[in-house]
Tab-separated table of C-alpha atoms in Angstrom:
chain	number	residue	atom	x	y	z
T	1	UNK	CA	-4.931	-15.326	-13.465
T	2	UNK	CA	-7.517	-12.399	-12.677
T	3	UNK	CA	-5.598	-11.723	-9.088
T	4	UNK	CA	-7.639	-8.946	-7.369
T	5	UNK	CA	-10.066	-7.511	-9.529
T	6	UNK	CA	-12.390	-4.423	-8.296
T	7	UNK	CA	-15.941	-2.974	-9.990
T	8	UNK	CA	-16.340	-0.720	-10.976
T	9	UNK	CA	-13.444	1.661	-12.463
T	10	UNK	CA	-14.733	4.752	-12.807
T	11	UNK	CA	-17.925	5.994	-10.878
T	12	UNK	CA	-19.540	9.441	-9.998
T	13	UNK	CA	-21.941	10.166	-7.301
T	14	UNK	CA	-23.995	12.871	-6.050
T	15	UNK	CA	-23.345	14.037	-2.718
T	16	UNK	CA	-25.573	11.770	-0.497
T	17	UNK	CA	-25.672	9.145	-2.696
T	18	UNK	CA	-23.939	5.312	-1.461
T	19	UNK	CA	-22.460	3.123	-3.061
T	20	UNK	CA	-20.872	-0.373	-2.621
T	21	UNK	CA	-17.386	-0.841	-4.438
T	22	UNK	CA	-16.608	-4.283	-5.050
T	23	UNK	CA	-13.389	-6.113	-4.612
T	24	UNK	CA	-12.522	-10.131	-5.247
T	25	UNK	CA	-9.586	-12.398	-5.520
T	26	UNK	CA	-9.258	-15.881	-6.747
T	27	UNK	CA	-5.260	-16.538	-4.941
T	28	UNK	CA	-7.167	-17.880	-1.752
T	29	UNK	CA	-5.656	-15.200	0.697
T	30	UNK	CA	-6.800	-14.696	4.118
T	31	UNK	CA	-6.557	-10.735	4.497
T	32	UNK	CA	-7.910	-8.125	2.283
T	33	UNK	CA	-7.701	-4.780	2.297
T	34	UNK	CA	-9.240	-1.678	1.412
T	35	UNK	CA	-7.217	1.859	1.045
T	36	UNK	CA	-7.927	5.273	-0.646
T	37	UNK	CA	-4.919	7.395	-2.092
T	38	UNK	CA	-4.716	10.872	-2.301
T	39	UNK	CA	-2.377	13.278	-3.542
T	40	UNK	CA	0.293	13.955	-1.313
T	41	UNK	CA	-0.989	11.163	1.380
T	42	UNK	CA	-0.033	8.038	0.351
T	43	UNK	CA	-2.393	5.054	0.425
T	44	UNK	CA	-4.611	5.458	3.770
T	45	UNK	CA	-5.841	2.005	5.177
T	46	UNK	CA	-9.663	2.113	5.213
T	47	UNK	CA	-10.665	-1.458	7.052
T	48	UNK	CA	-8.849	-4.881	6.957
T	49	UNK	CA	-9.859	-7.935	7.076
T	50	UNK	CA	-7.450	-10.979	8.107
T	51	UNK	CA	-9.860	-13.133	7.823
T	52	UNK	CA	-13.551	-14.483	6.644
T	53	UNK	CA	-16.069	-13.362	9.007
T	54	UNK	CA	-13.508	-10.840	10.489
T	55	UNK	CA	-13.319	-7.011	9.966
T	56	UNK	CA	-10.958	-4.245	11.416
T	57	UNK	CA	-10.715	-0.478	11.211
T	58	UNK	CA	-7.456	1.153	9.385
T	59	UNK	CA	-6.407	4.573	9.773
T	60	UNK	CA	-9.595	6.686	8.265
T	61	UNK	CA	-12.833	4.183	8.439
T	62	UNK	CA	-15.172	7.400	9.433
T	63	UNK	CA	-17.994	7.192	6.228
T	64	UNK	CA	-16.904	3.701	5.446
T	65	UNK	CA	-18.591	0.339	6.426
T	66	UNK	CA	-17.452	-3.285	5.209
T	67	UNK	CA	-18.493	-6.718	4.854
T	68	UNK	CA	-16.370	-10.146	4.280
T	69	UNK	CA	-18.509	-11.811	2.221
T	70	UNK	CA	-16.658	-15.177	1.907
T	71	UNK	CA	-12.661	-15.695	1.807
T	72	UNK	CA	-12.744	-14.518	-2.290
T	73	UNK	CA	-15.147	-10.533	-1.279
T	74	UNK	CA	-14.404	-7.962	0.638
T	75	UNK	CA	-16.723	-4.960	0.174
T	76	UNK	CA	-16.802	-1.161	0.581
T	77	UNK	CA	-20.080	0.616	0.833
T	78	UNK	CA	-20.351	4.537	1.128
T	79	UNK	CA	-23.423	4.821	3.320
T	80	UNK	CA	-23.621	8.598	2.229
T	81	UNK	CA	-21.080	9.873	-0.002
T	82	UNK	CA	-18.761	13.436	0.707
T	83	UNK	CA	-17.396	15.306	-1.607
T	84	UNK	CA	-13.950	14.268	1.247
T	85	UNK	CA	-14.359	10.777	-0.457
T	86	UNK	CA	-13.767	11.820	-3.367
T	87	UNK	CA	-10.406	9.493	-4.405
T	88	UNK	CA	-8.429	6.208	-5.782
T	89	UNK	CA	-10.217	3.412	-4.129
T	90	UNK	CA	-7.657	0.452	-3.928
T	91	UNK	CA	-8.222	-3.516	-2.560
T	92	UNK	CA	-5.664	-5.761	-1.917
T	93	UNK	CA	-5.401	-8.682	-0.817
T	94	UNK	CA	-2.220	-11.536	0.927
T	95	UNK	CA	-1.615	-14.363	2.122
T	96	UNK	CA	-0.329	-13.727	5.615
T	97	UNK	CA	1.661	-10.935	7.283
T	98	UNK	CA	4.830	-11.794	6.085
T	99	UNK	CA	3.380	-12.373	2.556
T	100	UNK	CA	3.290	-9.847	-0.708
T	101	UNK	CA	0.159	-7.755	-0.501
T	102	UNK	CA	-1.445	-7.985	-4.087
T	103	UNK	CA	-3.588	-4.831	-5.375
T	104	UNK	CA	-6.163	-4.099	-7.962
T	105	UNK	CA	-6.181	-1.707	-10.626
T	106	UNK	CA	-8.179	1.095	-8.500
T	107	UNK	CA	-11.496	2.632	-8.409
T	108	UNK	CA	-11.862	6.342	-9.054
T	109	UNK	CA	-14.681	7.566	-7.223
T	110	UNK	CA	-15.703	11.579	-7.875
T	111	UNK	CA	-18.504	12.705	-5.364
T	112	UNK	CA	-20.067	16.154	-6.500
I	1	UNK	CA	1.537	7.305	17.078
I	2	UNK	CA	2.864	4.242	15.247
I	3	UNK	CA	3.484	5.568	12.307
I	4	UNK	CA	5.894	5.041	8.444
I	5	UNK	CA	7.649	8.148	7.689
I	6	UNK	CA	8.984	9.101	4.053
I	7	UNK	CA	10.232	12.615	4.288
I	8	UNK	CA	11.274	13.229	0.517
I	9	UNK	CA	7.857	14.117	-1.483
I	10	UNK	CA	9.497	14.137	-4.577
I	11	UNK	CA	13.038	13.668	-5.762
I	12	UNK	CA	14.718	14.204	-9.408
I	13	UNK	CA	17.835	12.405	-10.416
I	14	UNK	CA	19.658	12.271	-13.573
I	15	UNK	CA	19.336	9.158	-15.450
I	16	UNK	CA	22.572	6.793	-14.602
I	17	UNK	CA	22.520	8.526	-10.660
I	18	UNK	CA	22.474	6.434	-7.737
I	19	UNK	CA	19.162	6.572	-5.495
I	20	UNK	CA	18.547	6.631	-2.060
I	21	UNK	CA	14.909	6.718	-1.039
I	22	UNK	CA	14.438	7.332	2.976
I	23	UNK	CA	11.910	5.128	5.358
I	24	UNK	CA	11.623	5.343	8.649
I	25	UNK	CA	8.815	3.900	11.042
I	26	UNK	CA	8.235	4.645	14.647
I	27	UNK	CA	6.874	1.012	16.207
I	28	UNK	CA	8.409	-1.062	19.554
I	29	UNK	CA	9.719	-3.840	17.448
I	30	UNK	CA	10.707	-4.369	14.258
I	31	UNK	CA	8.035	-4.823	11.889
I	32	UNK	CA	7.319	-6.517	8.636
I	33	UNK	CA	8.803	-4.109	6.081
I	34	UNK	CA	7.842	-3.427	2.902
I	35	UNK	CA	8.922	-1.110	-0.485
I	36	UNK	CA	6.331	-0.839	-3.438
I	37	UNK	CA	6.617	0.982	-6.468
I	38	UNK	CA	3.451	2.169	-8.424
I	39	UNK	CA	3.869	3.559	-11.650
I	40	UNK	CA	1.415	6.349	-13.616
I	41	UNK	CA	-2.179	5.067	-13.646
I	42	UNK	CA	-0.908	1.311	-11.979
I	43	UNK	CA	-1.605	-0.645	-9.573
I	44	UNK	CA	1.129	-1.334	-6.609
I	45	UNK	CA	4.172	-4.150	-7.357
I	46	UNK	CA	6.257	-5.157	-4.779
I	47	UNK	CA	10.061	-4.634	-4.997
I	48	UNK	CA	11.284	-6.129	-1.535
I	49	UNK	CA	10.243	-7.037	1.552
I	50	UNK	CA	12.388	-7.536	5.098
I	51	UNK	CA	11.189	-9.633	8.279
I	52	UNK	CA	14.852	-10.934	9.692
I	53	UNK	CA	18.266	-11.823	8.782
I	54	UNK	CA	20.317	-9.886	6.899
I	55	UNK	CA	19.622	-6.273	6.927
I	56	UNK	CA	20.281	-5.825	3.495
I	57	UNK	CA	18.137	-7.338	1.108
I	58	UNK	CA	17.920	-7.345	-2.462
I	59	UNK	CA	14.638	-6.704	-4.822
I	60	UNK	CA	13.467	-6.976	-8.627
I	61	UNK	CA	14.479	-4.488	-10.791
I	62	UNK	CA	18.380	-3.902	-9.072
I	63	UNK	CA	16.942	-2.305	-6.071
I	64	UNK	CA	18.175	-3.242	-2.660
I	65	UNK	CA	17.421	-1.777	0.924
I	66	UNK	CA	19.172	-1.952	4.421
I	67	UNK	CA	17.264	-1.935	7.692
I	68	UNK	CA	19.182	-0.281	10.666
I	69	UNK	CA	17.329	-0.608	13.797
I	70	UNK	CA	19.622	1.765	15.365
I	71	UNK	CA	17.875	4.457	13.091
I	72	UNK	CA	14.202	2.586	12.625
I	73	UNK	CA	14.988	2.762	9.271
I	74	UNK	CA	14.548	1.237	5.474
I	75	UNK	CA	15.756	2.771	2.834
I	76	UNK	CA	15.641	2.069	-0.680
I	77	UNK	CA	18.910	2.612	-3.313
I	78	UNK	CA	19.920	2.094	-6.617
I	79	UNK	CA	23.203	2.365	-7.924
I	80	UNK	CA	22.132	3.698	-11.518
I	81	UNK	CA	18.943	4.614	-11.820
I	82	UNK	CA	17.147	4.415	-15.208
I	83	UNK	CA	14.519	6.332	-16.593
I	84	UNK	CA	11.727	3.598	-16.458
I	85	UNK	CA	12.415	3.289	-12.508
I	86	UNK	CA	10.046	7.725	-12.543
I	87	UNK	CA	7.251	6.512	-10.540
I	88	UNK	CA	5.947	6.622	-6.978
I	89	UNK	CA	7.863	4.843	-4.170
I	90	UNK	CA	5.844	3.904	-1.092
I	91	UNK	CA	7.185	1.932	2.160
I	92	UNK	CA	4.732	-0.200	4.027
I	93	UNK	CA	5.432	-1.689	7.341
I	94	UNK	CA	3.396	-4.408	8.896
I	95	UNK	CA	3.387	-4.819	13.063
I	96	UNK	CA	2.305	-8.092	13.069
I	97	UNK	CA	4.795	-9.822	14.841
I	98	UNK	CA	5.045	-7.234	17.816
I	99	UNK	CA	1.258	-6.366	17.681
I	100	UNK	CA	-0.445	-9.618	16.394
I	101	UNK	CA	-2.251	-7.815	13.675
I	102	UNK	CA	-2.460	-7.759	10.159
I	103	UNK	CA	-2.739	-4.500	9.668
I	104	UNK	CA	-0.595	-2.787	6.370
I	105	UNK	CA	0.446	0.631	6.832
I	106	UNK	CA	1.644	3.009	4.295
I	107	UNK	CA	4.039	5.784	3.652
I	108	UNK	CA	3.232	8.703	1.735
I	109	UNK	CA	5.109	8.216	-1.055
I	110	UNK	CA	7.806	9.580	-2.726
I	111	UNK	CA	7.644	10.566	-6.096
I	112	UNK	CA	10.748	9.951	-8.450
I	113	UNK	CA	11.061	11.744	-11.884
I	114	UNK	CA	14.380	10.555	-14.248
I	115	UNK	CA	15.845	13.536	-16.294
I	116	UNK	CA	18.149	11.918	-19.695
């Protein structure tokens, strides 16, 4: 079972450059989730998403935008990438509230 | 602010020590609760979760936690810790069932190194 999988691993960007990170899951869960960790802050919610068709903001969404593409995507674009978003990109993705969150293997995005 | 405190950034035990990891969230009702562990260069794996019940449950990997709402607290122990448990510890609480959101919040983490 794939589980959540995210593209791509590894990416650099210029400063002012966007980019859409990419996140599916094949378990059928209603809620994904995106989050960026940083040394010494923990894993930030970005946006949420408890189900197709809906979107939330987290905790730090400023820079961010997202889009639910069906129940299996849930996408992160940089409209105009900071050096600030420079970080471990992490999706995840459960079932319901009460449920395991699952997570992908990260994204590590460098802006220079 | 609603808000998941862990107020140990790192900790360092010796390998066979008993662990107590601190969590404490500020919400009006208890929440979904959550411990994850994340290991160098992994992903996140859940080692227990608490909604009701019992306040102390058990987890994979002979970790077990006890919620005391007196102290909006969740803390995370071990009786003998072993040197494959160094990673990062992170608690997660989710307000669903006061706020009727799905929302996923995280500590900050606390990092755990083993010494032999």
């Amino acid at each position: 079972n794939a589980g959540v999988t995210q593209t791509p691993k590894f990416q650099v960007l210029k400063t002012g450059q966007s980019m859409t990170l990419q996140c599916a899951q094949d378990m059928n869960h209603n809620s994904m989730y995106w989050y960026r960790q940083d040394p010494g802050m923990g894993l930030r919610l970005i946006y949420y998403s408890a189900s197709e068709g809906t979107t939330d903001k987290g905790e730090v969404p400023n820079g961010y935008n997202v889009s639910r593409l069906n129940k299996r995507e849930f996408s992160l674009r940089l409209e105009s990438a900071a050096p600030s978003q420079t970080s471990v990109y992490f999706c995840a993705s459960r079932d319901r509230a009460d449920t395991e969150a699952f997570f992908g293997q990260g994204t590590r995005l460098t802006v220079v | 602010a609603q808000s998941v405190t862990q107020p140990d950034i790192h900790i360092t035990v010796s390998e066979g020590a008993s662990l107590e990891l601190r969590c404490n969230y500020s919400y009006g009702a208890t929440p979904y609760l959550f411990w994850y562990v994340q290991s160098p260069g992994q992903g996140l794996q859940l080692l227990l979760k608490y909604f009701s019940g019992d306040t102390l449950v058990q987890g994979i990997k002979g970790f077990e936690a006890e919620f005391k709402r007196s102290q909006s607290s969740f803390n995370l122990r071990k009786p003998s810790v072993h040197w494959s448990d160094a990673a990062e510890y992170f608690c997660a609480v989710g307000p669903y069932a006061f706020y009727n959101t799905d929302k996923l919040i995280f500590g900050t983490g606390t990092r755990l190194q083993v010494f032999p």
